């Protein structure tokens, strides 16, 4: 089946499984889901992790190839196990039985077809679509009613940086269109009595070293596009030079506290009222889970 699922629009005849005939596209993955870990995760935003944890399913591969990816082992080294849609659905049920507040699909984009099949019947908890943000609107529309919470990144304003560090063309236009579609589907965010999100959009932005003007333009876009009470904004301090960041000296370091503070102050002075900021301790590799096939 020719694949046009994401904005890369590779058009390749993507194989059903690794062993099947066909051609891999930019994501390097077959149509069958490949998963590297599934388990309760406590390091998302509090409205997602809650007290018992978010039921995360880490998919292998990615339609972006960020040179600094903290999940580099699974996004670019392709560690993971190929499973069936039936097994994927079982994993959701196992996580719910363990007490997961929600099912959190991490880097789901390139497995959209399999995930749509796995969500043919609704689950008893909200489903979180945890994405790089580089999404095709026509694919997203097919998730309407199946996804309750969207958790997109908004990484870059500068398209040259998106090409250089993530091999993504027209990232800002593509991702902001995707975020508007996500909001159209789920509407204003809502929290329940426990402070857990029942539906809504949380836009994440990771501040990168030396790219403070980019961060300010992204905050400006969010402030211009959404009113208080509509979406949440999560300003992330956890940049760690991982993966191939060593080949890019300008981003081969952690963000300084002063850099983060400058952007945090800018955010607090904006009209954005809803969301999260992070402490500097978040920039630590200990928060990166081990992708060892647990729960798969
Ligand atoms: S999902 Fe993979 S094969 Fe399909 S368009 Fe995107 S990168 Fe290409």
PDB file of N, CA and C in Angstrom, residues 153-246:
ATOM      1  N   UNK A 153       4.381  18.284  19.917  1.00  0.00           N
ATOM      2  CA  UNK A 153       5.510  19.206  20.017  1.00  0.00           C
ATOM      3  C   UNK A 153       5.287  20.352  19.043  1.00  0.00           C
ATOM      4  N   UNK A 154       5.810  21.504  19.397  1.00  0.00           N
ATOM      5  CA  UNK A 154       5.994  22.578  18.414  1.00  0.00           C
ATOM      6  C   UNK A 154       7.447  22.989  18.585  1.00  0.00           C
ATOM      7  N   UNK A 155       8.302  22.391  17.742  1.00  0.00           N
ATOM      8  CA  UNK A 155       9.750  22.444  17.978  1.00  0.00           C
ATOM      9  C   UNK A 155      10.403  23.700  17.430  1.00  0.00           C
ATOM     10  N   UNK A 156      10.043  24.064  16.195  1.00  0.00           N
ATOM     11  CA  UNK A 156      10.788  25.121  15.489  1.00  0.00           C
ATOM     12  C   UNK A 156       9.840  26.151  14.886  1.00  0.00           C
ATOM     13  N   UNK A 157      10.265  27.376  14.897  1.00  0.00           N
ATOM     14  CA  UNK A 157       9.634  28.406  14.074  1.00  0.00           C
ATOM     15  C   UNK A 157      10.425  28.526  12.761  1.00  0.00           C
ATOM     16  N   UNK A 158      11.723  28.424  12.886  1.00  0.00           N
ATOM     17  CA  UNK A 158      12.631  28.589  11.740  1.00  0.00           C
ATOM     18  C   UNK A 158      12.707  27.287  10.933  1.00  0.00           C
ATOM     19  N   UNK A 159      12.185  27.315   9.717  1.00  0.00           N
ATOM     20  CA  UNK A 159      12.165  26.095   8.902  1.00  0.00           C
ATOM     21  C   UNK A 159      13.564  25.594   8.562  1.00  0.00           C
ATOM     22  N   UNK A 160      14.545  26.502   8.555  1.00  0.00           N
ATOM     23  CA  UNK A 160      15.911  26.038   8.246  1.00  0.00           C
ATOM     24  C   UNK A 160      16.432  25.145   9.360  1.00  0.00           C
ATOM     25  N   UNK A 161      16.089  25.487  10.594  1.00  0.00           N
ATOM     26  CA  UNK A 161      16.496  24.639  11.720  1.00  0.00           C
ATOM     27  C   UNK A 161      15.793  23.285  11.642  1.00  0.00           C
ATOM     28  N   UNK A 162      14.515  23.301  11.230  1.00  0.00           N
ATOM     29  CA  UNK A 162      13.756  22.044  11.124  1.00  0.00           C
ATOM     30  C   UNK A 162      14.370  21.124  10.073  1.00  0.00           C
ATOM     31  N   UNK A 163      14.859  21.723   8.996  1.00  0.00           N
ATOM     32  CA  UNK A 163      15.501  20.908   7.947  1.00  0.00           C
ATOM     33  C   UNK A 163      16.840  20.383   8.462  1.00  0.00           C
ATOM     34  N   UNK A 164      17.585  21.270   9.088  1.00  0.00           N
ATOM     35  CA  UNK A 164      18.936  20.902   9.525  1.00  0.00           C
ATOM     36  C   UNK A 164      18.924  19.836  10.616  1.00  0.00           C
ATOM     37  N   UNK A 165      18.058  20.011  11.600  1.00  0.00           N
ATOM     38  CA  UNK A 165      18.109  19.120  12.768  1.00  0.00           C
ATOM     39  C   UNK A 165      17.090  17.981  12.723  1.00  0.00           C
ATOM     40  N   UNK A 166      16.042  18.120  11.883  1.00  0.00           N
ATOM     41  CA  UNK A 166      14.976  17.099  11.907  1.00  0.00           C
ATOM     42  C   UNK A 166      14.550  16.626  10.525  1.00  0.00           C
ATOM     43  N   UNK A 167      15.221  17.062   9.484  1.00  0.00           N
ATOM     44  CA  UNK A 167      14.903  16.622   8.121  1.00  0.00           C
ATOM     45  C   UNK A 167      13.424  16.856   7.784  1.00  0.00           C
ATOM     46  N   UNK A 168      12.876  17.974   8.243  1.00  0.00           N
ATOM     47  CA  UNK A 168      11.456  18.248   8.025  1.00  0.00           C
ATOM     48  C   UNK A 168      11.298  19.573   7.280  1.00  0.00           C
ATOM     49  N   UNK A 169      10.663  19.520   6.110  1.00  0.00           N
ATOM     50  CA  UNK A 169      10.428  20.727   5.326  1.00  0.00           C
ATOM     51  C   UNK A 169       9.099  21.364   5.737  1.00  0.00           C
ATOM     52  N   UNK A 170       9.075  22.680   5.764  1.00  0.00           N
ATOM     53  CA  UNK A 170       7.866  23.443   6.116  1.00  0.00           C
ATOM     54  C   UNK A 170       7.287  22.973   7.453  1.00  0.00           C
ATOM     55  N   UNK A 171       8.159  22.749   8.407  1.00  0.00           N
ATOM     56  CA  UNK A 171       7.716  22.212   9.710  1.00  0.00           C
ATOM     57  C   UNK A 171       6.718  23.140  10.394  1.00  0.00           C
ATOM     58  N   UNK A 172       7.009  24.443  10.437  1.00  0.00           N
ATOM     59  CA  UNK A 172       6.150  25.342  11.223  1.00  0.00           C
ATOM     60  C   UNK A 172       4.738  25.408  10.639  1.00  0.00           C
ATOM     61  N   UNK A 173       4.628  25.606   9.326  1.00  0.00           N
ATOM     62  CA  UNK A 173       3.292  25.680   8.704  1.00  0.00           C
ATOM     63  C   UNK A 173       2.548  24.357   8.873  1.00  0.00           C
ATOM     64  N   UNK A 174       3.259  23.256   8.632  1.00  0.00           N
ATOM     65  CA  UNK A 174       2.631  21.938   8.727  1.00  0.00           C
ATOM     66  C   UNK A 174       2.150  21.662  10.145  1.00  0.00           C
ATOM     67  N   UNK A 175       3.010  21.930  11.119  1.00  0.00           N
ATOM     68  CA  UNK A 175       2.682  21.576  12.505  1.00  0.00           C
ATOM     69  C   UNK A 175       1.623  22.500  13.087  1.00  0.00           C
ATOM     70  N   UNK A 176       1.677  23.768  12.750  1.00  0.00           N
ATOM     71  CA  UNK A 176       0.628  24.651  13.280  1.00  0.00           C
ATOM     72  C   UNK A 176      -0.731  24.319  12.655  1.00  0.00           C
ATOM     73  N   UNK A 177      -0.761  23.929  11.390  1.00  0.00           N
ATOM     74  CA  UNK A 177      -2.032  23.474  10.795  1.00  0.00           C
ATOM     75  C   UNK A 177      -2.532  22.220  11.511  1.00  0.00           C
ATOM     76  N   UNK A 178      -1.603  21.329  11.833  1.00  0.00           N
ATOM     77  CA  UNK A 178      -1.980  20.090  12.538  1.00  0.00           C
ATOM     78  C   UNK A 178      -2.535  20.421  13.923  1.00  0.00           C
ATOM     79  N   UNK A 179      -1.903  21.340  14.622  1.00  0.00           N
ATOM     80  CA  UNK A 179      -2.364  21.690  15.973  1.00  0.00           C
ATOM     81  C   UNK A 179      -3.763  22.313  15.920  1.00  0.00           C
ATOM     82  N   UNK A 180      -4.020  23.125  14.898  1.00  0.00           N
ATOM     83  CA  UNK A 180      -5.370  23.702  14.771  1.00  0.00           C
ATOM     84  C   UNK A 180      -6.412  22.595  14.550  1.00  0.00           C
ATOM     85  N   UNK A 181      -6.048  21.588  13.748  1.00  0.00           N
ATOM     86  CA  UNK A 181      -6.965  20.462  13.529  1.00  0.00           C
ATOM     87  C   UNK A 181      -7.194  19.687  14.833  1.00  0.00           C
ATOM     88  N   UNK A 182      -6.124  19.492  15.600  1.00  0.00           N
ATOM     89  CA  UNK A 182      -6.262  18.783  16.883  1.00  0.00           C
ATOM     90  C   UNK A 182      -7.249  19.523  17.787  1.00  0.00           C
ATOM     91  N   UNK A 183      -7.096  20.827  17.851  1.00  0.00           N
ATOM     92  CA  UNK A 183      -7.996  21.631  18.699  1.00  0.00           C
ATOM     93  C   UNK A 183      -9.438  21.564  18.172  1.00  0.00           C
ATOM     94  N   UNK A 184      -9.576  21.601  16.837  1.00  0.00           N
ATOM     95  CA  UNK A 184     -10.930  21.489  16.246  1.00  0.00           C
ATOM     96  C   UNK A 184     -11.612  20.206  16.713  1.00  0.00           C
ATOM     97  N   UNK A 185     -10.823  19.139  16.825  1.00  0.00           N
ATOM     98  CA  UNK A 185     -11.415  17.839  17.188  1.00  0.00           C
ATOM     99  C   UNK A 185     -11.798  17.744  18.660  1.00  0.00           C
ATOM    100  N   UNK A 186     -10.949  18.218  19.554  1.00  0.00           N
ATOM    101  CA  UNK A 186     -11.176  17.937  20.989  1.00  0.00           C
ATOM    102  C   UNK A 186     -11.642  19.158  21.779  1.00  0.00           C
ATOM    103  N   UNK A 187     -11.525  20.347  21.198  1.00  0.00           N
ATOM    104  CA  UNK A 187     -12.050  21.546  21.856  1.00  0.00           C
ATOM    105  C   UNK A 187     -11.241  21.994  23.058  1.00  0.00           C
ATOM    106  N   UNK A 188     -11.869  22.871  23.854  1.00  0.00           N
ATOM    107  CA  UNK A 188     -11.193  23.419  25.041  1.00  0.00           C
ATOM    108  C   UNK A 188     -10.834  22.284  26.000  1.00  0.00           C
ATOM    109  N   UNK A 189      -9.685  22.388  26.605  1.00  0.00           N
ATOM    110  CA  UNK A 189      -9.253  21.305  27.507  1.00  0.00           C
ATOM    111  C   UNK A 189     -10.114  21.284  28.767  1.00  0.00           C
ATOM    112  N   UNK A 190     -10.203  20.087  29.347  1.00  0.00           N
ATOM    113  CA  UNK A 190     -10.918  19.941  30.625  1.00  0.00           C
ATOM    114  C   UNK A 190     -10.147  19.016  31.535  1.00  0.00           C
ATOM    115  N   UNK A 191     -10.137  19.344  32.816  1.00  0.00           N
ATOM    116  CA  UNK A 191      -9.531  18.500  33.840  1.00  0.00           C
ATOM    117  C   UNK A 191     -10.648  17.959  34.731  1.00  0.00           C
ATOM    118  N   UNK A 192     -10.477  16.719  35.216  1.00  0.00           N
ATOM    119  CA  UNK A 192     -11.483  16.185  36.146  1.00  0.00           C
ATOM    120  C   UNK A 192     -11.137  16.586  37.588  1.00  0.00           C
ATOM    121  N   UNK A 193     -11.868  16.058  38.542  1.00  0.00           N
ATOM    122  CA  UNK A 193     -11.676  16.445  39.942  1.00  0.00           C
ATOM    123  C   UNK A 193     -10.290  16.081  40.463  1.00  0.00           C
ATOM    124  N   UNK A 194      -9.660  15.079  39.824  1.00  0.00           N
ATOM    125  CA  UNK A 194      -8.303  14.673  40.243  1.00  0.00           C
ATOM    126  C   UNK A 194      -7.217  15.486  39.534  1.00  0.00           C
ATOM    127  N   UNK A 195      -7.618  16.440  38.709  1.00  0.00           N
ATOM    128  CA  UNK A 195      -6.640  17.234  37.965  1.00  0.00           C
ATOM    129  C   UNK A 195      -6.123  16.532  36.718  1.00  0.00           C
ATOM    130  N   UNK A 196      -6.800  15.450  36.310  1.00  0.00           N
ATOM    131  CA  UNK A 196      -6.382  14.720  35.105  1.00  0.00           C
ATOM    132  C   UNK A 196      -7.128  15.254  33.890  1.00  0.00           C
ATOM    133  N   UNK A 197      -6.435  15.349  32.779  1.00  0.00           N
ATOM    134  CA  UNK A 197      -7.081  15.842  31.567  1.00  0.00           C
ATOM    135  C   UNK A 197      -8.008  14.774  31.009  1.00  0.00           C
ATOM    136  N   UNK A 198      -9.218  15.186  30.699  1.00  0.00           N
ATOM    137  CA  UNK A 198     -10.168  14.250  30.074  1.00  0.00           C
ATOM    138  C   UNK A 198     -10.170  14.434  28.560  1.00  0.00           C
ATOM    139  N   UNK A 199      -9.979  15.661  28.108  1.00  0.00           N
ATOM    140  CA  UNK A 199      -9.773  15.915  26.683  1.00  0.00           C
ATOM    141  C   UNK A 199      -9.107  17.276  26.525  1.00  0.00           C
ATOM    142  N   UNK A 200      -8.415  17.438  25.409  1.00  0.00           N
ATOM    143  CA  UNK A 200      -7.765  18.720  25.171  1.00  0.00           C
ATOM    144  C   UNK A 200      -6.445  18.572  24.439  1.00  0.00           C
ATOM    145  N   UNK A 201      -5.768  19.707  24.303  1.00  0.00           N
ATOM    146  CA  UNK A 201      -4.475  19.764  23.612  1.00  0.00           C
ATOM    147  C   UNK A 201      -3.442  20.365  24.558  1.00  0.00           C
ATOM    148  N   UNK A 202      -2.293  19.714  24.664  1.00  0.00           N
ATOM    149  CA  UNK A 202      -1.148  20.282  25.388  1.00  0.00           C
ATOM    150  C   UNK A 202      -0.030  20.456  24.361  1.00  0.00           C
ATOM    151  N   UNK A 203       0.333  21.706  24.099  1.00  0.00           N
ATOM    152  CA  UNK A 203       1.409  21.984  23.135  1.00  0.00           C
ATOM    153  C   UNK A 203       2.723  22.030  23.900  1.00  0.00           C
ATOM    154  N   UNK A 204       3.668  21.208  23.467  1.00  0.00           N
ATOM    155  CA  UNK A 204       4.970  21.173  24.133  1.00  0.00           C
ATOM    156  C   UNK A 204       6.007  21.913  23.303  1.00  0.00           C
ATOM    157  N   UNK A 205       6.814  22.688  23.998  1.00  0.00           N
ATOM    158  CA  UNK A 205       7.949  23.312  23.308  1.00  0.00           C
ATOM    159  C   UNK A 205       9.223  23.101  24.119  1.00  0.00           C
ATOM    160  N   UNK A 206      10.193  22.487  23.489  1.00  0.00           N
ATOM    161  CA  UNK A 206      11.492  22.226  24.104  1.00  0.00           C
ATOM    162  C   UNK A 206      12.433  23.381  23.750  1.00  0.00           C
ATOM    163  N   UNK A 207      12.859  24.126  24.757  1.00  0.00           N
ATOM    164  CA  UNK A 207      13.782  25.232  24.487  1.00  0.00           C
ATOM    165  C   UNK A 207      15.150  24.638  24.154  1.00  0.00           C
ATOM    166  N   UNK A 208      15.721  25.088  23.042  1.00  0.00           N
ATOM    167  CA  UNK A 208      17.015  24.554  22.610  1.00  0.00           C
ATOM    168  C   UNK A 208      18.118  25.584  22.814  1.00  0.00           C
ATOM    169  N   UNK A 209      19.332  25.125  23.103  1.00  0.00           N
ATOM    170  CA  UNK A 209      20.428  26.058  23.354  1.00  0.00           C
ATOM    171  C   UNK A 209      20.664  26.995  22.170  1.00  0.00           C
ATOM    172  N   UNK A 210      20.756  28.277  22.474  1.00  0.00           N
ATOM    173  CA  UNK A 210      21.064  29.260  21.433  1.00  0.00           C
ATOM    174  C   UNK A 210      19.908  29.589  20.513  1.00  0.00           C
ATOM    175  N   UNK A 211      18.722  29.052  20.772  1.00  0.00           N
ATOM    176  CA  UNK A 211      17.596  29.267  19.855  1.00  0.00           C
ATOM    177  C   UNK A 211      16.454  30.010  20.553  1.00  0.00           C
ATOM    178  N   UNK A 212      16.810  31.002  21.351  1.00  0.00           N
ATOM    179  CA  UNK A 212      15.805  31.670  22.171  1.00  0.00           C
ATOM    180  C   UNK A 212      14.828  32.496  21.333  1.00  0.00           C
ATOM    181  N   UNK A 213      15.299  33.091  20.237  1.00  0.00           N
ATOM    182  CA  UNK A 213      14.378  33.885  19.408  1.00  0.00           C
ATOM    183  C   UNK A 213      13.313  32.986  18.801  1.00  0.00           C
ATOM    184  N   UNK A 214      13.707  31.766  18.438  1.00  0.00           N
ATOM    185  CA  UNK A 214      12.755  30.787  17.918  1.00  0.00           C
ATOM    186  C   UNK A 214      11.671  30.505  18.958  1.00  0.00           C
ATOM    187  N   UNK A 215      12.104  30.296  20.198  1.00  0.00           N
ATOM    188  CA  UNK A 215      11.145  30.003  21.275  1.00  0.00           C
ATOM    189  C   UNK A 215      10.167  31.165  21.457  1.00  0.00           C
ATOM    190  N   UNK A 216      10.668  32.386  21.392  1.00  0.00           N
ATOM    191  CA  UNK A 216       9.784  33.547  21.587  1.00  0.00           C
ATOM    192  C   UNK A 216       8.736  33.631  20.470  1.00  0.00           C
ATOM    193  N   UNK A 217       9.153  33.324  19.233  1.00  0.00           N
ATOM    194  CA  UNK A 217       8.186  33.377  18.122  1.00  0.00           C
ATOM    195  C   UNK A 217       7.119  32.291  18.287  1.00  0.00           C
ATOM    196  N   UNK A 218       7.513  31.156  18.824  1.00  0.00           N
ATOM    197  CA  UNK A 218       6.535  30.086  19.058  1.00  0.00           C
ATOM    198  C   UNK A 218       5.553  30.502  20.150  1.00  0.00           C
ATOM    199  N   UNK A 219       6.045  31.083  21.215  1.00  0.00           N
ATOM    200  CA  UNK A 219       5.147  31.576  22.273  1.00  0.00           C
ATOM    201  C   UNK A 219       4.197  32.627  21.694  1.00  0.00           C
ATOM    202  N   UNK A 220       4.719  33.508  20.860  1.00  0.00           N
ATOM    203  CA  UNK A 220       3.866  34.532  20.225  1.00  0.00           C
ATOM    204  C   UNK A 220       2.747  33.877  19.412  1.00  0.00           C
ATOM    205  N   UNK A 221       3.094  32.821  18.665  1.00  0.00           N
ATOM    206  CA  UNK A 221       2.077  32.154  17.836  1.00  0.00           C
ATOM    207  C   UNK A 221       0.980  31.542  18.707  1.00  0.00           C
ATOM    208  N   UNK A 222       1.388  30.864  19.763  1.00  0.00           N
ATOM    209  CA  UNK A 222       0.386  30.230  20.637  1.00  0.00           C
ATOM    210  C   UNK A 222      -0.495  31.304  21.283  1.00  0.00           C
ATOM    211  N   UNK A 223       0.120  32.392  21.747  1.00  0.00           N
ATOM    212  CA  UNK A 223      -0.635  33.466  22.403  1.00  0.00           C
ATOM    213  C   UNK A 223      -1.622  34.127  21.429  1.00  0.00           C
ATOM    214  N   UNK A 224      -1.215  34.230  20.175  1.00  0.00           N
ATOM    215  CA  UNK A 224      -2.040  34.857  19.141  1.00  0.00           C
ATOM    216  C   UNK A 224      -3.187  33.951  18.706  1.00  0.00           C
ATOM    217  N   UNK A 225      -2.944  32.655  18.744  1.00  0.00           N
ATOM    218  CA  UNK A 225      -3.879  31.700  18.140  1.00  0.00           C
ATOM    219  C   UNK A 225      -4.934  31.205  19.115  1.00  0.00           C
ATOM    220  N   UNK A 226      -4.548  31.086  20.388  1.00  0.00           N
ATOM    221  CA  UNK A 226      -5.475  30.515  21.376  1.00  0.00           C
ATOM    222  C   UNK A 226      -5.712  31.483  22.528  1.00  0.00           C
ATOM    223  N   UNK A 227      -6.937  31.432  23.031  1.00  0.00           N
ATOM    224  CA  UNK A 227      -7.278  32.250  24.198  1.00  0.00           C
ATOM    225  C   UNK A 227      -7.067  31.412  25.460  1.00  0.00           C
ATOM    226  N   UNK A 228      -6.932  32.057  26.625  1.00  0.00           N
ATOM    227  CA  UNK A 228      -6.858  31.288  27.872  1.00  0.00           C
ATOM    228  C   UNK A 228      -8.065  30.342  27.982  1.00  0.00           C
ATOM    229  N   UNK A 229      -7.789  29.142  28.495  1.00  0.00           N
ATOM    230  CA  UNK A 229      -8.855  28.147  28.652  1.00  0.00           C
ATOM    231  C   UNK A 229      -9.014  27.219  27.462  1.00  0.00           C
ATOM    232  N   UNK A 230      -8.282  27.491  26.381  1.00  0.00           N
ATOM    233  CA  UNK A 230      -8.464  26.653  25.188  1.00  0.00           C
ATOM    234  C   UNK A 230      -7.457  25.496  25.131  1.00  0.00           C
ATOM    235  N   UNK A 231      -6.155  25.806  25.207  1.00  0.00           N
ATOM    236  CA  UNK A 231      -5.127  24.747  25.161  1.00  0.00           C
ATOM    237  C   UNK A 231      -4.151  24.989  26.318  1.00  0.00           C
ATOM    238  N   UNK A 232      -3.368  23.959  26.629  1.00  0.00           N
ATOM    239  CA  UNK A 232      -2.287  24.131  27.596  1.00  0.00           C
ATOM    240  C   UNK A 232      -0.961  24.231  26.846  1.00  0.00           C
ATOM    241  N   UNK A 233       0.002  24.879  27.485  1.00  0.00           N
ATOM    242  CA  UNK A 233       1.327  25.039  26.891  1.00  0.00           C
ATOM    243  C   UNK A 233       2.363  24.534  27.894  1.00  0.00           C
ATOM    244  N   UNK A 234       3.260  23.680  27.431  1.00  0.00           N
ATOM    245  CA  UNK A 234       4.260  23.082  28.314  1.00  0.00           C
ATOM    246  C   UNK A 234       5.652  23.486  27.829  1.00  0.00           C
ATOM    247  N   UNK A 235       6.319  24.289  28.649  1.00  0.00           N
ATOM    248  CA  UNK A 235       7.646  24.788  28.275  1.00  0.00           C
ATOM    249  C   UNK A 235       8.701  23.861  28.885  1.00  0.00           C
ATOM    250  N   UNK A 236       9.474  23.215  28.044  1.00  0.00           N
ATOM    251  CA  UNK A 236      10.339  22.137  28.513  1.00  0.00           C
ATOM    252  C   UNK A 236      11.805  22.562  28.604  1.00  0.00           C
ATOM    253  N   UNK A 237      12.397  22.117  29.693  1.00  0.00           N
ATOM    254  CA  UNK A 237      13.777  22.477  30.024  1.00  0.00           C
ATOM    255  C   UNK A 237      14.709  21.275  29.829  1.00  0.00           C
ATOM    256  N   UNK A 238      14.187  20.179  29.276  1.00  0.00           N
ATOM    257  CA  UNK A 238      14.900  18.910  29.399  1.00  0.00           C
ATOM    258  C   UNK A 238      15.829  18.596  28.225  1.00  0.00           C
ATOM    259  N   UNK A 239      16.217  19.623  27.459  1.00  0.00           N
ATOM    260  CA  UNK A 239      17.119  19.342  26.338  1.00  0.00           C
ATOM    261  C   UNK A 239      18.438  18.741  26.837  1.00  0.00           C
ATOM    262  N   UNK A 240      18.756  17.578  26.287  1.00  0.00           N
ATOM    263  CA  UNK A 240      20.039  16.917  26.564  1.00  0.00           C
ATOM    264  C   UNK A 240      20.650  16.602  25.198  1.00  0.00           C
ATOM    265  N   UNK A 241      21.922  16.960  24.975  1.00  0.00           N
ATOM    266  CA  UNK A 241      22.511  16.653  23.663  1.00  0.00           C
ATOM    267  C   UNK A 241      22.720  15.151  23.514  1.00  0.00           C
ATOM    268  N   UNK A 242      21.766  14.505  22.851  1.00  0.00           N
ATOM    269  CA  UNK A 242      21.775  13.055  22.740  1.00  0.00           C
ATOM    270  C   UNK A 242      21.942  12.714  21.260  1.00  0.00           C
ATOM    271  N   UNK A 243      21.926  11.435  20.939  1.00  0.00           N
ATOM    272  CA  UNK A 243      21.975  11.016  19.543  1.00  0.00           C
ATOM    273  C   UNK A 243      23.201  11.540  18.822  1.00  0.00           C
ATOM    274  N   UNK A 244      22.972  12.306  17.747  1.00  0.00           N
ATOM    275  CA  UNK A 244      24.071  12.820  16.918  1.00  0.00           C
ATOM    276  C   UNK A 244      24.329  14.300  17.162  1.00  0.00           C
ATOM    277  N   UNK A 245      23.857  14.823  18.295  1.00  0.00           N
ATOM    278  CA  UNK A 245      24.052  16.255  18.578  1.00  0.00           C
ATOM    279  C   UNK A 245      25.530  16.621  18.603  1.00  0.00           C
ATOM    280  N   UNK A 246      26.377  15.636  18.878  1.00  0.00           N
ATOM    281  CA  UNK A 246      27.824  15.916  18.918  1.00  0.00           C
ATOM    282  C   UNK A 246      28.354  16.389  17.562  1.00  0.00           C
TER     283      UNK A 246
END
